[in-house]
Coordinates of C-alpha atoms and ligand atoms in Angstrom, one line a residue:
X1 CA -252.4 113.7 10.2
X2 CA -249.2 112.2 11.4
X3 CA -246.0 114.2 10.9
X4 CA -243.7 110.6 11.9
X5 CA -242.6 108.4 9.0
X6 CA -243.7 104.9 9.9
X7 CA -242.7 101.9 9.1
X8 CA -246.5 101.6 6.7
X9 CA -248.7 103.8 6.7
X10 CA -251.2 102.0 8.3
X11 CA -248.8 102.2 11.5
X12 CA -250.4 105.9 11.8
X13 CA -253.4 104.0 13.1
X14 CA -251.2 102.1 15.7
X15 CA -252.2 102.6 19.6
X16 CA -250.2 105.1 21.6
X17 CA -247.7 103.5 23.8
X18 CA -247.3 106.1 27.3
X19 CA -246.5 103.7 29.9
X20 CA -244.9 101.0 31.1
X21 CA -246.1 99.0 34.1
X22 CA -243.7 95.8 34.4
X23 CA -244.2 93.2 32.0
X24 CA -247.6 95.4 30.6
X25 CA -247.7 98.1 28.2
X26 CA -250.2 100.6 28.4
X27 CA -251.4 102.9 25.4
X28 CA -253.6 106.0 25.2
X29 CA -257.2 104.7 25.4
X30 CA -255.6 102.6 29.1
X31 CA -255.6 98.9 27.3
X32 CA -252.9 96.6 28.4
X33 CA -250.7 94.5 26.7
X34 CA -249.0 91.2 28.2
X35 CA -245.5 92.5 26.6
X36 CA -244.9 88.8 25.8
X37 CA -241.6 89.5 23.3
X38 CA -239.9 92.5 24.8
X39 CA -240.7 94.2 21.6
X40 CA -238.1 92.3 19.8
X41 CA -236.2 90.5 22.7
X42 CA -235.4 93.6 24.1
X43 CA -237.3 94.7 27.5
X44 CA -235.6 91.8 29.7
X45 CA -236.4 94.1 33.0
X46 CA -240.1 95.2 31.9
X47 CA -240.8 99.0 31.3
X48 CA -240.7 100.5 34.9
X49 CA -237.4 99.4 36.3
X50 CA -236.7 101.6 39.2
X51 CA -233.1 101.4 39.9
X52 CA -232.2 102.1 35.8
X53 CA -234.5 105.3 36.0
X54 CA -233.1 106.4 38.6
X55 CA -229.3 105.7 37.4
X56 CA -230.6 107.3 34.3
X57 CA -231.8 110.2 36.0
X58 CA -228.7 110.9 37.8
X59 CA -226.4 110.2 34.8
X60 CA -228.2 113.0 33.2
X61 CA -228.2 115.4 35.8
X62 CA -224.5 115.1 36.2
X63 CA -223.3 114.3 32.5
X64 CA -225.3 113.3 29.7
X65 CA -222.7 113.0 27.1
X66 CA -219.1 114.1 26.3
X67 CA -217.9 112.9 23.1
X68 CA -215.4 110.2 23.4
X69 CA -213.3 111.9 21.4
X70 CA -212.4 114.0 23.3
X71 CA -213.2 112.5 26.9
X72 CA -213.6 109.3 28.8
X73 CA -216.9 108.8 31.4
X74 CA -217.4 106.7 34.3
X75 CA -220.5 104.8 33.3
X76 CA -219.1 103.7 29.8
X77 CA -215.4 102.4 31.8
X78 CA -217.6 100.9 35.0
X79 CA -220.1 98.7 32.1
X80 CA -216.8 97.7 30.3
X81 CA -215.3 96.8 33.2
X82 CA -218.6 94.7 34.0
X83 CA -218.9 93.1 30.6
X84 CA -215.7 91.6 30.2
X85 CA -215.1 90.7 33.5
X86 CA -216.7 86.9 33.4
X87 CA -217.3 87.1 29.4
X88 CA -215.7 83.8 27.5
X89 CA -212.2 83.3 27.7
X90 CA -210.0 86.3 25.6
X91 CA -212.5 89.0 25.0
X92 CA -210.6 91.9 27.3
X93 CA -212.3 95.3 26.2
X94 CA -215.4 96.2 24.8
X95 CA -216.8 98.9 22.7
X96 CA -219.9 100.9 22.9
X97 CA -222.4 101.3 19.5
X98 CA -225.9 102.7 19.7
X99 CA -227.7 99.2 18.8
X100 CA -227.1 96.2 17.0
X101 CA -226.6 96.8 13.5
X102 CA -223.3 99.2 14.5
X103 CA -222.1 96.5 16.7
X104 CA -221.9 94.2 13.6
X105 CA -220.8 97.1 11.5
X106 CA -217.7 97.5 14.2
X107 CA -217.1 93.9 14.2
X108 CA -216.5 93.6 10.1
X109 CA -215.0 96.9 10.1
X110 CA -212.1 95.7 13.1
X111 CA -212.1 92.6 11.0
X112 CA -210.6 94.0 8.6
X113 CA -208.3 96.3 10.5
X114 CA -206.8 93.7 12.2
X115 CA -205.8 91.5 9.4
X116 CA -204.3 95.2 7.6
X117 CA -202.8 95.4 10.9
X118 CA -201.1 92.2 10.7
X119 CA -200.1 92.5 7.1
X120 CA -203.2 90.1 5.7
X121 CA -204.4 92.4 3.3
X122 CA -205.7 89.9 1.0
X123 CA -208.2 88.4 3.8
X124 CA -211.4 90.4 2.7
X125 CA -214.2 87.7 2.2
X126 CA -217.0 87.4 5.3
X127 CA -219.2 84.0 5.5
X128 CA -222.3 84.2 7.1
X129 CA -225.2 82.0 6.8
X130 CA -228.5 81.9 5.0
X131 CA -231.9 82.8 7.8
X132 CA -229.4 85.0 9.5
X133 CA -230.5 88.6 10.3
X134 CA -227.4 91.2 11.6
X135 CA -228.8 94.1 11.5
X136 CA -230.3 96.7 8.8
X137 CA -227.1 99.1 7.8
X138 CA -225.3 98.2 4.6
X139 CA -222.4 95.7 6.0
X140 CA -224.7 94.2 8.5
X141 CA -227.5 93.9 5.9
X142 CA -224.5 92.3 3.4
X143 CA -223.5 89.6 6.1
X144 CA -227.2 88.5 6.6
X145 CA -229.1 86.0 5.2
X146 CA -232.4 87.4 5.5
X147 CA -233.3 87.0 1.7
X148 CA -237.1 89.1 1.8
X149 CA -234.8 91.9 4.3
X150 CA -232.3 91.9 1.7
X151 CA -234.5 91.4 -1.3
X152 CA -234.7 95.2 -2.2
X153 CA -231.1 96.2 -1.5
X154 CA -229.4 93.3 -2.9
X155 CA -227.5 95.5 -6.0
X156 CA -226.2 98.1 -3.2
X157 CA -224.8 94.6 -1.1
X158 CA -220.9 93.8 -0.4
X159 CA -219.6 91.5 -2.5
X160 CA -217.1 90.1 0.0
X161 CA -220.2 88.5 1.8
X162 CA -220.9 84.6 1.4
X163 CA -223.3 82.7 2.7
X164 CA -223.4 78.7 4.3
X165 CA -226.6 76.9 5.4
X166 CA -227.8 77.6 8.8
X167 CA -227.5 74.7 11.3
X168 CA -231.4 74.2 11.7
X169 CA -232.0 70.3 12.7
X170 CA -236.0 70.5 12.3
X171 CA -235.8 71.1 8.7
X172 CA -232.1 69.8 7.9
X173 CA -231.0 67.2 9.6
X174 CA -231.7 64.0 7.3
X175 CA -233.5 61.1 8.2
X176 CA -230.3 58.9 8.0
X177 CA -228.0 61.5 10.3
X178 CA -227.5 62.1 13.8
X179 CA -227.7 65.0 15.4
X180 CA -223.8 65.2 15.8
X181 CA -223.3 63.9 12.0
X182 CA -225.2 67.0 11.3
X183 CA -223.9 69.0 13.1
X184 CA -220.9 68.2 10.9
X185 CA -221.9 68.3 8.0
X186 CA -223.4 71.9 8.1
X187 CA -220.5 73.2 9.7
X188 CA -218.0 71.2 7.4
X189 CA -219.6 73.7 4.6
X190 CA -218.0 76.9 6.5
X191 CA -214.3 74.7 5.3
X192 CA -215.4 74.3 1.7
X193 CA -216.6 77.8 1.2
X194 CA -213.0 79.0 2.6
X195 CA -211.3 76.8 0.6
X196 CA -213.2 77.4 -2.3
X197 CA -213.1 81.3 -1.9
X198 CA -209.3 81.1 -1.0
X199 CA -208.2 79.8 2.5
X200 CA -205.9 82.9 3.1
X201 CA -208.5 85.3 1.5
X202 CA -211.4 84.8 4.3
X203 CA -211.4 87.2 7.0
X204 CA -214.2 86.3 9.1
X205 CA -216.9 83.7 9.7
X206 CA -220.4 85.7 11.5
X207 CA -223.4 83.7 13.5
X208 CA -226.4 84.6 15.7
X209 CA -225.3 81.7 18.4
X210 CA -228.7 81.2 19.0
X211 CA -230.6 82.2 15.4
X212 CA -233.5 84.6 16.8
X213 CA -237.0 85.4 15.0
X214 CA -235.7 84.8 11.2
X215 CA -235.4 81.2 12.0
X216 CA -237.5 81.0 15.3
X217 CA -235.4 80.7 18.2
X218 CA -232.8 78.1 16.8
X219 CA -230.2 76.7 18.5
X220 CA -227.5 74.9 17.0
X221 CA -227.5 71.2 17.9
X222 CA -224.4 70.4 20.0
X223 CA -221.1 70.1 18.6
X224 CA -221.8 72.7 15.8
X225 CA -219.8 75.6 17.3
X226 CA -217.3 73.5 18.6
X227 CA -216.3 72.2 15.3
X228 CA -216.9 75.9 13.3
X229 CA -214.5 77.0 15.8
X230 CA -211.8 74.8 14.9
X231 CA -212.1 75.3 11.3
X232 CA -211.7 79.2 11.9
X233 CA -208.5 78.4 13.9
X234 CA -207.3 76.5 11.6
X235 CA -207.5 78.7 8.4
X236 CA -206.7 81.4 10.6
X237 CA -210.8 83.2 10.3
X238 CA -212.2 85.5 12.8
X239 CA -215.3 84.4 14.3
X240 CA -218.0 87.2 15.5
X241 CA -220.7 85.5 17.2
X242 CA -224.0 88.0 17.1
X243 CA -226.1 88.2 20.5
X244 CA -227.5 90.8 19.9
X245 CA -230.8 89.0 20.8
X246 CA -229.4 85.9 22.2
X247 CA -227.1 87.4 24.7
X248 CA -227.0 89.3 28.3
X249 CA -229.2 86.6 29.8
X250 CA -232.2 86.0 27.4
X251 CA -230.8 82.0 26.9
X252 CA -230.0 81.7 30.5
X253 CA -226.3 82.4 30.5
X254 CA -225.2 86.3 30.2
X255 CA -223.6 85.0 26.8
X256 CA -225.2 82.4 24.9
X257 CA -222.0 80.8 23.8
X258 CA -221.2 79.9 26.6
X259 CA -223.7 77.1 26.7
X260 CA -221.6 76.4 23.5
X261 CA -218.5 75.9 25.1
X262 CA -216.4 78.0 23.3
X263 CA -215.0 81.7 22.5
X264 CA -215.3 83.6 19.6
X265 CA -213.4 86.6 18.6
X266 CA -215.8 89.1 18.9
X267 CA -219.3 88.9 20.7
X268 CA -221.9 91.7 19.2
X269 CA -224.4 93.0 21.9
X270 CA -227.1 95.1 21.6
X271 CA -231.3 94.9 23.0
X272 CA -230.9 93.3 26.2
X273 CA -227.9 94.9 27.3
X274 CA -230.0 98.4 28.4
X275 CA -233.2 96.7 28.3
X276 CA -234.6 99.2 26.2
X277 CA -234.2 102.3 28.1
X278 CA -231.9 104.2 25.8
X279 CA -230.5 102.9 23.0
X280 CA -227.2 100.8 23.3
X281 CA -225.3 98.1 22.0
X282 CA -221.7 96.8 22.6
X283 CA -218.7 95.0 21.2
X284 CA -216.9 92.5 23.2
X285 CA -213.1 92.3 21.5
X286 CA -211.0 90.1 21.6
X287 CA -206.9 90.4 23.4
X288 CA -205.4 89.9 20.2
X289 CA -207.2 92.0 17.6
X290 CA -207.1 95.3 20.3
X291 CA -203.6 94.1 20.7
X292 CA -203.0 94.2 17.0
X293 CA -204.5 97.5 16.9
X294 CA -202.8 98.8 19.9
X295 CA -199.0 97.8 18.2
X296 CA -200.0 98.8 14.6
X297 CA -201.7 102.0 14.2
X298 CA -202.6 102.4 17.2
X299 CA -206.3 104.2 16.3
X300 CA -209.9 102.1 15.7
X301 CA -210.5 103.3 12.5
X302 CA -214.4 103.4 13.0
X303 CA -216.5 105.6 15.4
X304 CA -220.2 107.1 15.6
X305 CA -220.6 110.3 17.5
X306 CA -222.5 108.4 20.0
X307 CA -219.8 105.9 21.0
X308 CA -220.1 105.7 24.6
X309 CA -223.0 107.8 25.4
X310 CA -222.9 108.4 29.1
X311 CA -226.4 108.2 29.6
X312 CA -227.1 104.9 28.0
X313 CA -224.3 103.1 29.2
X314 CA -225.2 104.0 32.7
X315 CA -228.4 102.6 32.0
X316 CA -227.0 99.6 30.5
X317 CA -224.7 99.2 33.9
X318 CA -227.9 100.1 35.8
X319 CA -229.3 97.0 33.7
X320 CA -226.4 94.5 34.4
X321 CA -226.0 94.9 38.2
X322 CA -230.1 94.5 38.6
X323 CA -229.7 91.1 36.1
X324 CA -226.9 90.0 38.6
X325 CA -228.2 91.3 41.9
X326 CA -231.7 89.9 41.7
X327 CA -230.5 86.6 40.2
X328 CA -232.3 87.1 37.0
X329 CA -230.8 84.6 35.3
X330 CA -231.7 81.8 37.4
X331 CA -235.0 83.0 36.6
X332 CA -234.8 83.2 33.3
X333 CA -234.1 79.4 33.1
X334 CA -236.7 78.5 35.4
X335 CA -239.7 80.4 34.0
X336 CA -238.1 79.6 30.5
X337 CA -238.2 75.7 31.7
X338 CA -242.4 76.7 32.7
X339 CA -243.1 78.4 29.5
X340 CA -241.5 75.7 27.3
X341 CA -243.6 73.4 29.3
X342 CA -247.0 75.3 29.0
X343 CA -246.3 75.8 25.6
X344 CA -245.8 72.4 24.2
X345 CA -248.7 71.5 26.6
X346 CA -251.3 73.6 25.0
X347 CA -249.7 73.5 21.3
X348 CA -247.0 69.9 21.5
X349 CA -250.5 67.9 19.3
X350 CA -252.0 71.3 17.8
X351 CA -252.4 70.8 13.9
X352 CA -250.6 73.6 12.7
X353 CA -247.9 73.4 15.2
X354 CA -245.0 71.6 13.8
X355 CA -242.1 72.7 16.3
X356 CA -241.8 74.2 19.8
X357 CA -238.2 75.4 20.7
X358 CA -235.9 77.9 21.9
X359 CA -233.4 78.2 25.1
X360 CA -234.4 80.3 28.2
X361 CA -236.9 83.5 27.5
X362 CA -236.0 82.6 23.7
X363 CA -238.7 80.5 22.4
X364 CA -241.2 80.1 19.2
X365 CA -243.3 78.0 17.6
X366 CA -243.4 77.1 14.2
X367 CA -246.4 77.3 12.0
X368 CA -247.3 74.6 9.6
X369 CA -249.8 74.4 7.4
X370 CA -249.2 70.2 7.4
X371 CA -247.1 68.8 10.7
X372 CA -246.4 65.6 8.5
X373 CA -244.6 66.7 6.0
X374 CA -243.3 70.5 7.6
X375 CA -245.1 72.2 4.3
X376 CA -245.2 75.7 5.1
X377 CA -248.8 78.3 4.6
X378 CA -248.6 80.1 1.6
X379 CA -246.9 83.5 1.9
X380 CA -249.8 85.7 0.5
X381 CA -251.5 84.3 3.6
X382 CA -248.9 86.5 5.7
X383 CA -249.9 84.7 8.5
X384 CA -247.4 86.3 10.8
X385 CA -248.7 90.0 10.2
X386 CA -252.0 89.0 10.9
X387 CA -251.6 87.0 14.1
X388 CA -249.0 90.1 15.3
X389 CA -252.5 92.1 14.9
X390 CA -255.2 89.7 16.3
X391 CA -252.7 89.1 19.6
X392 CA -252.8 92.7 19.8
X393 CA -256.5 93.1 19.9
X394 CA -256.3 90.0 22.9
X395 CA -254.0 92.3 24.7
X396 CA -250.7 90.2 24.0
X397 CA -247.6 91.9 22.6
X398 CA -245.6 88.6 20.1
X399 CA -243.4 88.6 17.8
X400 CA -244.1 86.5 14.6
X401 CA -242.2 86.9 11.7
X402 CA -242.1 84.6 8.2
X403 CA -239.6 83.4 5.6
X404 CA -238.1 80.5 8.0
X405 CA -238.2 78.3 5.0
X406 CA -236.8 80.1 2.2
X407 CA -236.7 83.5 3.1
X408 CA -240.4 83.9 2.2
X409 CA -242.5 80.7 3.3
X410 CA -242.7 79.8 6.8
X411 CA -243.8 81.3 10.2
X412 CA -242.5 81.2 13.6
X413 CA -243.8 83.3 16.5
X414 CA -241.1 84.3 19.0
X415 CA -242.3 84.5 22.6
X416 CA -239.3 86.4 25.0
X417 CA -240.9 87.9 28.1
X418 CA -238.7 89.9 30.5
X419 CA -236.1 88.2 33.2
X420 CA -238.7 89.6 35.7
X421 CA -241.9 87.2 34.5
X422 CA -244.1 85.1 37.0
X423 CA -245.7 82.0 36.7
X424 CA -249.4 84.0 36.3
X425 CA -247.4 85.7 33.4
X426 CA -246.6 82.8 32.1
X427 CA -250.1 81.3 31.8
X428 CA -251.8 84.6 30.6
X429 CA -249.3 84.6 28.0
X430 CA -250.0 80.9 27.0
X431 CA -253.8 81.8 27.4
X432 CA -253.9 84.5 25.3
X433 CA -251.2 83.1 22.1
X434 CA -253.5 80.0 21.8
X435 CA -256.9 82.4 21.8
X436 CA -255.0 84.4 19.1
X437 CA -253.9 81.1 16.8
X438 CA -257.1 79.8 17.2
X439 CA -258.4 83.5 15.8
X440 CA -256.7 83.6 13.0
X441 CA -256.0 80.0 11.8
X442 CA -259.8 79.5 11.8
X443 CA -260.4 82.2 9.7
Ligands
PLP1 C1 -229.5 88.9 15.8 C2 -229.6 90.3 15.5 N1 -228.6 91.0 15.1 C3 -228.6 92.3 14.8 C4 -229.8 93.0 14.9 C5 -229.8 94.5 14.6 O1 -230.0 95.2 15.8 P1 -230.6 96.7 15.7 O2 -232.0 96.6 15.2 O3 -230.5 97.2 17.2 O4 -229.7 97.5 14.8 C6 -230.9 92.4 15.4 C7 -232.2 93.1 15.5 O5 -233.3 92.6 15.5 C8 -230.9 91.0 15.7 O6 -231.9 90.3 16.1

């Protein structure tokens, strides 16, 4: 009997992952799995890199960790040298968190250090957006707009958290708009909430740049950003943009925003950025909130014991020089280009297919139970659980997840192969997700 808490208890029945072999997983009994999502967007290199197990390796032989209290270490000042150097225009250090949820939790948390440091007390209110997910800890949870993640927790929430509507153009954009007017009009709501909450009393306004598997792989349409970054200059808001699945390459550019054209504040990093092979995320910070920092009290006023870890961030800089030296990223848009192409081949007229979308190695389909009028499957169906399973059984690792509608109805499956995938990859991939839709939604 299993001693591990997992996530059900059914889990305890789950295979036995013990090795990694490229883009395939391997478990206990020898199947292999086509680890078509990364897990949850996360092994961009595959599972066998040799250069970050050997950089691992070495790190750990020499130093595995040294609190950052007390000491610096070379891997954590070479991958922040590395990340800001090239990152959008103003974001001059960056911090080091153990995952995604602490790098949002850093990002409020300097939010509101910075306006204390530059005597805004009053600035406490955070918009985020509705289909958002930021993570699982309290804040991160708070800022989200994940309703059936929140659902349980929502009496323990922050009340200083507000919520717009995401920009999501399949099921928003109205038959009289344009993409642009649209564009507007969702992002002209981030100005009425601050006015209506206060404009001096909002502190901060927090996106996924590209939404990842709440909403299914959604970019914004163009303009959006542009336009939600004016209105935080002008009422004076901090903008955290959250790639913690978007970023370090997955949409084709190391950050996603800048396919956006603009620079936020604070860029939150996490998945990607080690690739999986020890935990890690990052903070990308902007000149003028350090600098605040730096001339007020002169101390971040948040930490975790692990800030810094040698070990991970060597393997995240391990990560980042193979992404760079290998020209992952031009890869990443091409294959992305194949799979988006092979996808809406084998699913662009497929009745319960109403939308195929995504940027780079960040796609996903969107389930329908009519494509004429978008109307979701029932939820009690959980349609998403069950075609997780089945593309298990055909040796295909996805990542389908519902509640795109409303927090409960709709599902999207989120395809997000590693940088390193090949056309044969691509196909067996394709092969095997339209064996498994055909599985379940027969049945
Ligand atoms: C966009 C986004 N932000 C934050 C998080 C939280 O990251 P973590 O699970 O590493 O805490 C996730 C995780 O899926 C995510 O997709």
């Amino acid at each position: 009997m299993t001693k591990a808490l997992h996530r059900h208890s059914l889990d305890a029945d789950f295979p036995v992952a013990v090795k990694g072999d490229g883009v395939y997983l391997v478990d206990a009994e020898g199947r292999r799995y086509l680890d078509g999502s990364g897990g949850a967007a996360v092994s961009c290199l595959g599972h066998s890199n040799e250069r970050v197990r050997a950089a691992i390796h070495a790190q750990i032989d020499s130093l595995a960790f040294a609190h950052t209290r007390f000491f610096s270490n070379e891997p954590m000042e070479a991958l922040a040298r590395d990340l800001v150097a090239g990152a959008p225009e103003g974001l001059t250090k960056a911090w080091f968190t153990c995952g995604g949820s602490e790098s949002i939790e850093a990002a409020l948390k300097m939010t509101r250090q910075y306006f204390i440091e530059t005597g805004q007390p009053q600035r406490r209110h955070v918009i985020g957006r509705m289909q958002s997910y930021h993570g699982t800890t309290a804040g991160a949870l708070s800022a989200g707009g994940n309703m059936s993640r929140r659902a349980v927790f929502e009496p323990l929430l922050l009340g200083a958290m507000h919520h717009i509507s995401p920009c999501f153009a399949y099921r928003g954009q109205g038959a009289d708009e344009t993409e642009a007017q649209y564009g507007e009009r969702v992002a002209n709501e981030l100005e009425a909430k601050i006015l209506e909450l206060g404009a001096d009393t909002v502190a901060a306004f927090v996106a996924e740049t590209v939404v990842g598997s709440t909403l299914g792989c959604v970019p914004a349409v163009p303009g959006y950003f542009k336009r939600i970054r004016e209105i935080c200059d002008r009422y004076g808001v901090l903008l955290i943009l959250d790639e913690v699945m978007c970023g370090m390459g997955r949409t084709g550019s190391r950050y996603a925003c800048e396919q956006e054209g603009i620079a936020p504040d604070f860029i939150a990093l996490a998945k990607g950025i080690s690739a999986g092979y020890l935990p890690l995320g990052a903070l990308l910070v902007a000149d003028k909130v350090h600098r605040a920092i730096e001339a007020g009290s002169n101390e971040v006023m948040h930490s975790h014991t692990f800030t810094g870890h040698a070990a991970a961030c060597a393997a995240g800089l391990a990560v980042q020089q193979e992404v760079r030296e290998r020209d992952l990223l031009a890869n990443v848009r091409k294959m992305g280009g194949l799979l988006k192409g092979a996808l809406s081949e084998q699913f662009g007229n497929h009745r319960h297919v109403g939308d195929i979308r995504g940027r780079g190695l960040l796609l996903a389909l969107e389930l329908v139970k009519d494509r004429a009028t978008k109307e979701p499957f029932a939820a009690e169906l959980k349609l998403a659980e069950r075609i997780r399973v089945r593309a298990m059984e055909n040796g295909l690792i996805i990542y389908p997840m519902g509640g795109v509608v409303d927090g409960k109805r709709g599902e999207n499956v989120m395809v997000a192969p590693a940088f390193i995938v090949e056309e044969q990859h691509v196909f067996e991939l394709v092969e095997k997700l339209s064996k498994t839709l055909e599985d379940v939604l027969q049945n």
